[in-house]
């Protein structure tokens, strides 16, 4: 008997799963793609916002503040790197300073502390490469950066460790209330019956809600495009740098990543197609123009890649986190746009409260293991640690990804651990192999070999991100028909 | 920490040629470190011919060229440490490498030759818009899959970039049963050898689309097609000419980048145009005792020149190792590229160092010219002038300059001026 | 009498002359566009019987690719036939560089040889 079905394996779904795994419950998480964090959770600014940006009184504001405060504990327990590097909202002209003051007021009303406006001189001391026209900035020391994919994987691993069942390649094709008061949730492979269903389906949360006969709302995908720079340029900036915000979005940032790169982006354009994560040339131009207003000296010849993510914007423009009044046991967690990542721990807290209010009995497990260890990052270890590690397991002496110094030991661990990698992208996001400046040119054949060996599949079946994305099309000369003509297709 | 005389980082053609030459010149202790399980570097996957015309007076394939040097290295007792990745290099020649057998390998080298080769420019670095499906490969990685692993990266292929690597892959894929739909080239001319245009494209009726580039990649899980468009005089796409080409694979041959992460770690000065170290006539970098040769120094077209360059570096290292006393800052003559040239190597001449009777300079033009006048100017004026014909940016120019000219100059500028048929 | 024109890009030197050969009844009656004798010779052989050295891989017994080449140039029109034959070849290790792995491929009187040694 299933107690709770969670639809959606993004950071919100996995955070809820992990929280629920503290209790004596049977929990199933259904993810439509082949891995967690396959949607918005893998393609965002990776910033844990301080919380001055959201309007007071909104769920966004409330949960951002609460969520931000919970990050140190969660990241410590899950062994996920997290750094409070601080953020700056920069005024590049005198008029913008009024906006900074508004944000300061708003931040104080939301409970952000510390928070202050700093002078031009202080700004240049913190960030020497900022636009010389900058005149002031709003400084929020509590803002931080994280790897959102690593966080989501860590949550999923810990949840699985503690008994949550995670199903991949399982899109929900039907969900409805049954006569017995339970909900029926159907995927192409299985059917679940459960008194509670949590709709954390991201871009598709509106469709799931409609499918269940619950409250109607719409999710509009709002695209944000990004450019990432080589680690070599990491000393361009030190903190998260925002422009003065517009009504639409926080603006185009210049921002370090926790792994030592920095990025520019995102722009903000509403689109129709929820599957359209293509990067556009207009978008690239837009983010370069925007970012140059903050940091004029961008080293564009050191761009290593670009990507795009889609924000799930609800028609209310706020988070929709509530128990459905139409369908008993159906809980909507939709419209999680920015500051969704920052709010995730608080969203999970709130969902647990809602579940309790709706009648779910929460009995704490006595064997809940709150700790999870990350994969040994060879590149971060000192020489003594490295020697010890290789002695213990020689696979850690075999470097596979030279750009990011990732060893075979780490890649094998990434495959073998709970919620392990099953594709090239899965390896990339868990170990960083393929994320460096050569973008997998050197390591991908070697990673494919390891995946093939570990998963016991032919290299022809190894995919980039699940079925349909196989890397190799055949063996050499397979397409040559020995009797007929050469390939004429 | 073990001290070694000469450590060569990279066991491809540059490293192998340098090692063999160093041994010949009397360096007893020569160690090559290579990250693969066999030496030979990129030659292992270059199964086509065109190698060895200068060095062996024969036309060999890549593996054959490599095997000649590997056999000689073995005969001469050169140690080759395989499956080993160098992860750190300091400016005082301490090396940290790692492998599964020995764990961490810590060495101090009395001299180092950098021979790490280069990597390929990626889709991400050239900002091609569109999705990020599987089926996008750089040419070298595709070549590795085919020739080293025996797998086909795709069945219907569009190639971007008509340099020799792209052209070779066009033929290769066709002979393995794939269909190459076209080769798009952003420039108005191909950088590849005419021989390759004929034998890789014309032989198979593969269209070469000059002044074209890829402006979009379609397909969410796997490439389904690309949009190609003509470009204007500024190499910007003219979207009104855009058209869709269905394919399941996009192969990128859009440039090679010398792999100098270790060099930068060792504080070696890098020439931002070549992407490789600044060197003097003995291939010594700006860090004493560290030399460079091959693709890590500048991207080569023909492996024979890599061998020639590696031999110079080996001599430089051997001479360096023989020195008993420390030198004070050497007097250098800077050599700079002038009009018409992208770069010139070596970028400096060390007048205190060994100078051959004639010194080889290597350079590349910025554009094709049927005829051009190469001018070498010192602070005294024009010291040398030569007419060159059929100049191509993709074919490295090599010039010999007499020692006396170098000794009498405080600086040198080499330029290439386009000349008409009837005078300049 | 049908006279056909065949264009040949000469590869002998960097000039890359575009040579036009006029052919009647499979005999070359005129060559134009070359700047030298070598070019004319090349164009003649390209028109009458273009030949190529074929380089490819064949499978070792364990499935891995072994790089090979034809020991000399073979008629261009036999290349695909040669590839089809080579598809079926399996080579036992050890093999020496230069060893024949497929004699007289596609009836060309040219052998296909290994371009590397493999195994002891």
PDB file of N, CA and C in Angstrom, chain B residues 204-286:
ATOM      1  N   UNK B 204      33.263  11.272 -54.070  1.00  0.00           N
ATOM      2  CA  UNK B 204      32.008  10.734 -53.554  1.00  0.00           C
ATOM      3  C   UNK B 204      30.823  11.663 -53.802  1.00  0.00           C
ATOM      4  N   UNK B 205      31.046  12.667 -54.645  1.00  0.00           N
ATOM      5  CA  UNK B 205      29.971  13.632 -54.945  1.00  0.00           C
ATOM      6  C   UNK B 205      29.380  14.257 -53.697  1.00  0.00           C
ATOM      7  N   UNK B 206      30.237  14.576 -52.731  1.00  0.00           N
ATOM      8  CA  UNK B 206      29.752  15.242 -51.525  1.00  0.00           C
ATOM      9  C   UNK B 206      29.851  16.743 -51.767  1.00  0.00           C
ATOM     10  N   UNK B 207      28.728  17.467 -51.681  1.00  0.00           N
ATOM     11  CA  UNK B 207      28.781  18.902 -51.951  1.00  0.00           C
ATOM     12  C   UNK B 207      29.587  19.669 -50.902  1.00  0.00           C
ATOM     13  N   UNK B 208      30.378  20.628 -51.381  1.00  0.00           N
ATOM     14  CA  UNK B 208      31.108  21.536 -50.498  1.00  0.00           C
ATOM     15  C   UNK B 208      30.403  22.882 -50.581  1.00  0.00           C
ATOM     16  N   UNK B 209      29.849  23.320 -49.453  1.00  0.00           N
ATOM     17  CA  UNK B 209      29.103  24.579 -49.456  1.00  0.00           C
ATOM     18  C   UNK B 209      29.954  25.656 -48.819  1.00  0.00           C
ATOM     19  N   UNK B 210      30.638  26.432 -49.654  1.00  0.00           N
ATOM     20  CA  UNK B 210      31.459  27.523 -49.128  1.00  0.00           C
ATOM     21  C   UNK B 210      30.561  28.660 -48.685  1.00  0.00           C
ATOM     22  N   UNK B 211      31.072  29.516 -47.809  1.00  0.00           N
ATOM     23  CA  UNK B 211      30.287  30.648 -47.294  1.00  0.00           C
ATOM     24  C   UNK B 211      28.998  30.193 -46.625  1.00  0.00           C
ATOM     25  N   UNK B 212      29.069  29.051 -45.972  1.00  0.00           N
ATOM     26  CA  UNK B 212      27.887  28.551 -45.266  1.00  0.00           C
ATOM     27  C   UNK B 212      28.243  28.178 -43.844  1.00  0.00           C
ATOM     28  N   UNK B 213      27.266  28.234 -42.968  1.00  0.00           N
ATOM     29  CA  UNK B 213      27.485  27.750 -41.613  1.00  0.00           C
ATOM     30  C   UNK B 213      26.210  27.120 -41.072  1.00  0.00           C
ATOM     31  N   UNK B 214      26.318  26.469 -39.932  1.00  0.00           N
ATOM     32  CA  UNK B 214      25.158  25.848 -39.297  1.00  0.00           C
ATOM     33  C   UNK B 214      24.576  26.863 -38.316  1.00  0.00           C
ATOM     34  N   UNK B 215      23.294  27.166 -38.449  1.00  0.00           N
ATOM     35  CA  UNK B 215      22.693  28.171 -37.577  1.00  0.00           C
ATOM     36  C   UNK B 215      21.697  27.598 -36.573  1.00  0.00           C
ATOM     37  N   UNK B 216      21.396  26.330 -36.682  1.00  0.00           N
ATOM     38  CA  UNK B 216      20.483  25.739 -35.708  1.00  0.00           C
ATOM     39  C   UNK B 216      20.628  24.230 -35.724  1.00  0.00           C
ATOM     40  N   UNK B 217      20.452  23.623 -34.562  1.00  0.00           N
ATOM     41  CA  UNK B 217      20.497  22.162 -34.467  1.00  0.00           C
ATOM     42  C   UNK B 217      19.151  21.697 -33.936  1.00  0.00           C
ATOM     43  N   UNK B 218      18.541  20.756 -34.638  1.00  0.00           N
ATOM     44  CA  UNK B 218      17.193  20.290 -34.284  1.00  0.00           C
ATOM     45  C   UNK B 218      17.225  18.877 -33.746  1.00  0.00           C
ATOM     46  N   UNK B 219      16.231  18.596 -32.867  1.00  0.00           N
ATOM     47  CA  UNK B 219      16.175  17.254 -32.288  1.00  0.00           C
ATOM     48  C   UNK B 219      16.450  17.345 -30.806  1.00  0.00           C
ATOM     49  N   UNK B 220      15.574  16.752 -29.981  1.00  0.00           N
ATOM     50  CA  UNK B 220      15.762  16.913 -28.544  1.00  0.00           C
ATOM     51  C   UNK B 220      16.632  15.819 -27.935  1.00  0.00           C
ATOM     52  N   UNK B 221      16.406  14.585 -28.401  1.00  0.00           N
ATOM     53  CA  UNK B 221      17.195  13.480 -27.863  1.00  0.00           C
ATOM     54  C   UNK B 221      18.368  13.165 -28.779  1.00  0.00           C
ATOM     55  N   UNK B 222      18.094  13.181 -30.073  1.00  0.00           N
ATOM     56  CA  UNK B 222      19.112  12.882 -31.067  1.00  0.00           C
ATOM     57  C   UNK B 222      18.960  13.903 -32.177  1.00  0.00           C
ATOM     58  N   UNK B 223      20.064  14.241 -32.806  1.00  0.00           N
ATOM     59  CA  UNK B 223      20.003  15.201 -33.912  1.00  0.00           C
ATOM     60  C   UNK B 223      19.000  14.698 -34.956  1.00  0.00           C
ATOM     61  N   UNK B 224      18.117  15.601 -35.395  1.00  0.00           N
ATOM     62  CA  UNK B 224      17.177  15.249 -36.464  1.00  0.00           C
ATOM     63  C   UNK B 224      17.505  16.009 -37.737  1.00  0.00           C
ATOM     64  N   UNK B 225      18.193  17.119 -37.571  1.00  0.00           N
ATOM     65  CA  UNK B 225      18.554  17.912 -38.738  1.00  0.00           C
ATOM     66  C   UNK B 225      19.256  19.166 -38.288  1.00  0.00           C
ATOM     67  N   UNK B 226      19.808  19.877 -39.270  1.00  0.00           N
ATOM     68  CA  UNK B 226      20.419  21.165 -38.966  1.00  0.00           C
ATOM     69  C   UNK B 226      19.880  22.188 -39.951  1.00  0.00           C
ATOM     70  N   UNK B 227      19.945  23.454 -39.545  1.00  0.00           N
ATOM     71  CA  UNK B 227      19.631  24.522 -40.492  1.00  0.00           C
ATOM     72  C   UNK B 227      20.951  25.134 -40.899  1.00  0.00           C
ATOM     73  N   UNK B 228      21.171  25.211 -42.208  1.00  0.00           N
ATOM     74  CA  UNK B 228      22.383  25.877 -42.672  1.00  0.00           C
ATOM     75  C   UNK B 228      21.981  27.141 -43.422  1.00  0.00           C
ATOM     76  N   UNK B 229      22.892  28.110 -43.422  1.00  0.00           N
ATOM     77  CA  UNK B 229      22.610  29.376 -44.110  1.00  0.00           C
ATOM     78  C   UNK B 229      23.895  29.913 -44.691  1.00  0.00           C
ATOM     79  N   UNK B 230      23.728  30.722 -45.709  1.00  0.00           N
ATOM     80  CA  UNK B 230      24.879  31.425 -46.280  1.00  0.00           C
ATOM     81  C   UNK B 230      25.307  32.504 -45.318  1.00  0.00           C
ATOM     82  N   UNK B 231      26.572  32.916 -45.424  1.00  0.00           N
ATOM     83  CA  UNK B 231      27.036  34.026 -44.587  1.00  0.00           C
ATOM     84  C   UNK B 231      27.430  35.202 -45.477  1.00  0.00           C
ATOM     85  N   UNK B 232      27.398  36.399 -44.869  1.00  0.00           N
ATOM     86  CA  UNK B 232      27.778  37.595 -45.630  1.00  0.00           C
ATOM     87  C   UNK B 232      29.281  37.834 -45.517  1.00  0.00           C
ATOM     88  N   UNK B 233      29.730  39.001 -45.988  1.00  0.00           N
ATOM     89  CA  UNK B 233      31.167  39.263 -46.006  1.00  0.00           C
ATOM     90  C   UNK B 233      31.758  39.308 -44.601  1.00  0.00           C
ATOM     91  N   UNK B 234      30.894  39.534 -43.595  1.00  0.00           N
ATOM     92  CA  UNK B 234      31.401  39.557 -42.216  1.00  0.00           C
ATOM     93  C   UNK B 234      31.221  38.222 -41.526  1.00  0.00           C
ATOM     94  N   UNK B 235      30.925  37.195 -42.332  1.00  0.00           N
ATOM     95  CA  UNK B 235      30.734  35.839 -41.797  1.00  0.00           C
ATOM     96  C   UNK B 235      29.494  35.759 -40.919  1.00  0.00           C
ATOM     97  N   UNK B 236      28.544  36.684 -41.107  1.00  0.00           N
ATOM     98  CA  UNK B 236      27.302  36.614 -40.322  1.00  0.00           C
ATOM     99  C   UNK B 236      26.232  35.919 -41.162  1.00  0.00           C
ATOM    100  N   UNK B 237      25.444  35.043 -40.558  1.00  0.00           N
ATOM    101  CA  UNK B 237      24.443  34.306 -41.326  1.00  0.00           C
ATOM    102  C   UNK B 237      23.401  35.226 -41.950  1.00  0.00           C
ATOM    103  N   UNK B 238      23.052  34.932 -43.194  1.00  0.00           N
ATOM    104  CA  UNK B 238      21.948  35.637 -43.852  1.00  0.00           C
ATOM    105  C   UNK B 238      20.751  34.717 -43.726  1.00  0.00           C
ATOM    106  N   UNK B 239      19.886  34.994 -42.781  1.00  0.00           N
ATOM    107  CA  UNK B 239      18.836  34.051 -42.442  1.00  0.00           C
ATOM    108  C   UNK B 239      17.840  33.816 -43.578  1.00  0.00           C
ATOM    109  N   UNK B 240      17.770  34.738 -44.532  1.00  0.00           N
ATOM    110  CA  UNK B 240      16.840  34.514 -45.642  1.00  0.00           C
ATOM    111  C   UNK B 240      17.294  33.352 -46.530  1.00  0.00           C
ATOM    112  N   UNK B 241      18.554  32.925 -46.366  1.00  0.00           N
ATOM    113  CA  UNK B 241      19.040  31.797 -47.169  1.00  0.00           C
ATOM    114  C   UNK B 241      18.995  30.493 -46.386  1.00  0.00           C
ATOM    115  N   UNK B 242      18.439  30.538 -45.180  1.00  0.00           N
ATOM    116  CA  UNK B 242      18.473  29.352 -44.317  1.00  0.00           C
ATOM    117  C   UNK B 242      17.676  28.208 -44.917  1.00  0.00           C
ATOM    118  N   UNK B 243      18.245  26.998 -44.827  1.00  0.00           N
ATOM    119  CA  UNK B 243      17.465  25.830 -45.234  1.00  0.00           C
ATOM    120  C   UNK B 243      17.792  24.639 -44.335  1.00  0.00           C
ATOM    121  N   UNK B 244      16.821  23.755 -44.247  1.00  0.00           N
ATOM    122  CA  UNK B 244      16.901  22.624 -43.342  1.00  0.00           C
ATOM    123  C   UNK B 244      17.537  21.440 -44.060  1.00  0.00           C
ATOM    124  N   UNK B 245      18.460  20.788 -43.384  1.00  0.00           N
ATOM    125  CA  UNK B 245      19.052  19.563 -43.931  1.00  0.00           C
ATOM    126  C   UNK B 245      18.832  18.478 -42.890  1.00  0.00           C
ATOM    127  N   UNK B 246      18.113  17.426 -43.274  1.00  0.00           N
ATOM    128  CA  UNK B 246      17.878  16.385 -42.277  1.00  0.00           C
ATOM    129  C   UNK B 246      19.128  15.525 -42.147  1.00  0.00           C
ATOM    130  N   UNK B 247      19.419  15.101 -40.924  1.00  0.00           N
ATOM    131  CA  UNK B 247      20.594  14.271 -40.669  1.00  0.00           C
ATOM    132  C   UNK B 247      20.462  13.755 -39.258  1.00  0.00           C
ATOM    133  N   UNK B 248      21.276  12.758 -38.899  1.00  0.00           N
ATOM    134  CA  UNK B 248      21.246  12.313 -37.508  1.00  0.00           C
ATOM    135  C   UNK B 248      22.551  12.629 -36.785  1.00  0.00           C
ATOM    136  N   UNK B 249      23.474  13.271 -37.510  1.00  0.00           N
ATOM    137  CA  UNK B 249      24.785  13.543 -36.929  1.00  0.00           C
ATOM    138  C   UNK B 249      25.343  14.856 -37.461  1.00  0.00           C
ATOM    139  N   UNK B 250      25.882  15.651 -36.562  1.00  0.00           N
ATOM    140  CA  UNK B 250      26.609  16.855 -36.969  1.00  0.00           C
ATOM    141  C   UNK B 250      28.054  16.679 -36.521  1.00  0.00           C
ATOM    142  N   UNK B 251      28.961  16.775 -37.477  1.00  0.00           N
ATOM    143  CA  UNK B 251      30.383  16.621 -37.173  1.00  0.00           C
ATOM    144  C   UNK B 251      31.024  17.995 -37.243  1.00  0.00           C
ATOM    145  N   UNK B 252      31.748  18.358 -36.216  1.00  0.00           N
ATOM    146  CA  UNK B 252      32.356  19.681 -36.186  1.00  0.00           C
ATOM    147  C   UNK B 252      33.856  19.594 -36.370  1.00  0.00           C
ATOM    148  N   UNK B 253      34.348  20.308 -37.387  1.00  0.00           N
ATOM    149  CA  UNK B 253      35.794  20.387 -37.599  1.00  0.00           C
ATOM    150  C   UNK B 253      36.108  21.877 -37.646  1.00  0.00           C
ATOM    151  N   UNK B 254      36.026  22.516 -36.495  1.00  0.00           N
ATOM    152  CA  UNK B 254      36.053  23.980 -36.453  1.00  0.00           C
ATOM    153  C   UNK B 254      37.250  24.546 -35.711  1.00  0.00           C
ATOM    154  N   UNK B 255      38.299  23.767 -35.647  1.00  0.00           N
ATOM    155  CA  UNK B 255      39.512  24.331 -35.081  1.00  0.00           C
ATOM    156  C   UNK B 255      40.116  23.483 -33.973  1.00  0.00           C
ATOM    157  N   UNK B 256      41.429  23.575 -33.885  1.00  0.00           N
ATOM    158  CA  UNK B 256      42.172  22.863 -32.844  1.00  0.00           C
ATOM    159  C   UNK B 256      42.804  23.884 -31.908  1.00  0.00           C
ATOM    160  N   UNK B 257      42.839  23.551 -30.638  1.00  0.00           N
ATOM    161  CA  UNK B 257      43.356  24.476 -29.622  1.00  0.00           C
ATOM    162  C   UNK B 257      44.470  23.777 -28.844  1.00  0.00           C
ATOM    163  N   UNK B 258      45.675  24.327 -28.905  1.00  0.00           N
ATOM    164  CA  UNK B 258      46.763  23.706 -28.134  1.00  0.00           C
ATOM    165  C   UNK B 258      46.379  23.562 -26.660  1.00  0.00           C
ATOM    166  N   UNK B 259      46.721  22.424 -26.106  1.00  0.00           N
ATOM    167  CA  UNK B 259      46.292  22.089 -24.753  1.00  0.00           C
ATOM    168  C   UNK B 259      47.353  22.502 -23.747  1.00  0.00           C
ATOM    169  N   UNK B 260      47.276  23.730 -23.263  1.00  0.00           N
ATOM    170  CA  UNK B 260      48.350  24.265 -22.417  1.00  0.00           C
ATOM    171  C   UNK B 260      47.994  24.475 -20.953  1.00  0.00           C
ATOM    172  N   UNK B 261      47.077  23.706 -20.415  1.00  0.00           N
ATOM    173  CA  UNK B 261      46.738  23.876 -19.001  1.00  0.00           C
ATOM    174  C   UNK B 261      47.953  23.660 -18.108  1.00  0.00           C
ATOM    175  N   UNK B 262      48.710  22.607 -18.394  1.00  0.00           N
ATOM    176  CA  UNK B 262      49.908  22.347 -17.576  1.00  0.00           C
ATOM    177  C   UNK B 262      50.940  23.459 -17.758  1.00  0.00           C
ATOM    178  N   UNK B 263      51.070  23.968 -18.985  1.00  0.00           N
ATOM    179  CA  UNK B 263      52.031  25.037 -19.249  1.00  0.00           C
ATOM    180  C   UNK B 263      51.679  26.275 -18.423  1.00  0.00           C
ATOM    181  N   UNK B 264      50.365  26.585 -18.406  1.00  0.00           N
ATOM    182  CA  UNK B 264      49.951  27.761 -17.631  1.00  0.00           C
ATOM    183  C   UNK B 264      50.220  27.553 -16.146  1.00  0.00           C
ATOM    184  N   UNK B 265      49.996  26.325 -15.720  1.00  0.00           N
ATOM    185  CA  UNK B 265      50.257  25.994 -14.314  1.00  0.00           C
ATOM    186  C   UNK B 265      51.715  26.255 -13.984  1.00  0.00           C
ATOM    187  N   UNK B 266      52.594  25.981 -14.939  1.00  0.00           N
ATOM    188  CA  UNK B 266      54.030  26.167 -14.722  1.00  0.00           C
ATOM    189  C   UNK B 266      54.464  27.596 -15.029  1.00  0.00           C
ATOM    190  N   UNK B 267      53.487  28.476 -15.216  1.00  0.00           N
ATOM    191  CA  UNK B 267      53.728  29.899 -15.457  1.00  0.00           C
ATOM    192  C   UNK B 267      54.480  30.166 -16.757  1.00  0.00           C
ATOM    193  N   UNK B 268      54.370  29.260 -17.704  1.00  0.00           N
ATOM    194  CA  UNK B 268      54.968  29.477 -19.015  1.00  0.00           C
ATOM    195  C   UNK B 268      54.182  30.574 -19.726  1.00  0.00           C
ATOM    196  N   UNK B 269      54.873  31.524 -20.354  1.00  0.00           N
ATOM    197  CA  UNK B 269      54.166  32.576 -21.061  1.00  0.00           C
ATOM    198  C   UNK B 269      53.541  32.007 -22.345  1.00  0.00           C
ATOM    199  N   UNK B 270      52.270  32.325 -22.547  1.00  0.00           N
ATOM    200  CA  UNK B 270      51.552  31.786 -23.699  1.00  0.00           C
ATOM    201  C   UNK B 270      51.325  32.902 -24.725  1.00  0.00           C
ATOM    202  N   UNK B 271      51.531  32.586 -25.992  1.00  0.00           N
ATOM    203  CA  UNK B 271      51.236  33.507 -27.087  1.00  0.00           C
ATOM    204  C   UNK B 271      49.754  33.342 -27.403  1.00  0.00           C
ATOM    205  N   UNK B 272      48.968  34.393 -27.176  1.00  0.00           N
ATOM    206  CA  UNK B 272      47.520  34.248 -27.318  1.00  0.00           C
ATOM    207  C   UNK B 272      47.079  33.969 -28.762  1.00  0.00           C
ATOM    208  N   UNK B 273      47.941  34.260 -29.728  1.00  0.00           N
ATOM    209  CA  UNK B 273      47.569  33.980 -31.126  1.00  0.00           C
ATOM    210  C   UNK B 273      47.773  32.502 -31.465  1.00  0.00           C
ATOM    211  N   UNK B 274      48.936  31.959 -31.110  1.00  0.00           N
ATOM    212  CA  UNK B 274      49.171  30.542 -31.420  1.00  0.00           C
ATOM    213  C   UNK B 274      48.450  29.652 -30.422  1.00  0.00           C
ATOM    214  N   UNK B 275      48.200  30.171 -29.221  1.00  0.00           N
ATOM    215  CA  UNK B 275      47.607  29.346 -28.165  1.00  0.00           C
ATOM    216  C   UNK B 275      48.647  28.506 -27.450  1.00  0.00           C
ATOM    217  N   UNK B 276      49.911  28.660 -27.868  1.00  0.00           N
ATOM    218  CA  UNK B 276      50.961  27.854 -27.273  1.00  0.00           C
ATOM    219  C   UNK B 276      52.047  28.720 -26.658  1.00  0.00           C
ATOM    220  N   UNK B 277      53.067  28.088 -26.068  1.00  0.00           N
ATOM    221  CA  UNK B 277      54.106  28.858 -25.384  1.00  0.00           C
ATOM    222  C   UNK B 277      54.906  29.752 -26.326  1.00  0.00           C
ATOM    223  N   UNK B 278      55.432  30.828 -25.739  1.00  0.00           N
ATOM    224  CA  UNK B 278      56.404  31.667 -26.427  1.00  0.00           C
ATOM    225  C   UNK B 278      57.737  30.934 -26.314  1.00  0.00           C
ATOM    226  N   UNK B 279      58.411  30.733 -27.436  1.00  0.00           N
ATOM    227  CA  UNK B 279      59.664  29.964 -27.392  1.00  0.00           C
ATOM    228  C   UNK B 279      60.778  30.684 -28.127  1.00  0.00           C
ATOM    229  N   UNK B 280      61.997  30.241 -27.852  1.00  0.00           N
ATOM    230  CA  UNK B 280      63.148  30.742 -28.603  1.00  0.00           C
ATOM    231  C   UNK B 280      63.576  29.687 -29.631  1.00  0.00           C
ATOM    232  N   UNK B 281      64.722  29.901 -30.243  1.00  0.00           N
ATOM    233  CA  UNK B 281      65.090  29.041 -31.374  1.00  0.00           C
ATOM    234  C   UNK B 281      65.350  27.594 -30.967  1.00  0.00           C
ATOM    235  N   UNK B 282      65.551  27.337 -29.682  1.00  0.00           N
ATOM    236  CA  UNK B 282      65.746  25.948 -29.261  1.00  0.00           C
ATOM    237  C   UNK B 282      64.459  25.372 -28.691  1.00  0.00           C
ATOM    238  N   UNK B 283      63.358  26.066 -28.926  1.00  0.00           N
ATOM    239  CA  UNK B 283      62.033  25.638 -28.436  1.00  0.00           C
ATOM    240  C   UNK B 283      61.933  25.723 -26.919  1.00  0.00           C
ATOM    241  N   UNK B 284      62.825  26.510 -26.286  1.00  0.00           N
ATOM    242  CA  UNK B 284      62.710  26.690 -24.846  1.00  0.00           C
ATOM    243  C   UNK B 284      61.659  27.761 -24.575  1.00  0.00           C
ATOM    244  N   UNK B 285      60.791  27.482 -23.608  1.00  0.00           N
ATOM    245  CA  UNK B 285      59.748  28.445 -23.250  1.00  0.00           C
ATOM    246  C   UNK B 285      60.363  29.531 -22.366  1.00  0.00           C
ATOM    247  N   UNK B 286      59.519  30.366 -21.779  1.00  0.00           N
ATOM    248  CA  UNK B 286      60.032  31.430 -20.908  1.00  0.00           C
ATOM    249  C   UNK B 286      60.405  30.888 -19.533  1.00  0.00           C
TER     250      UNK B 286
END
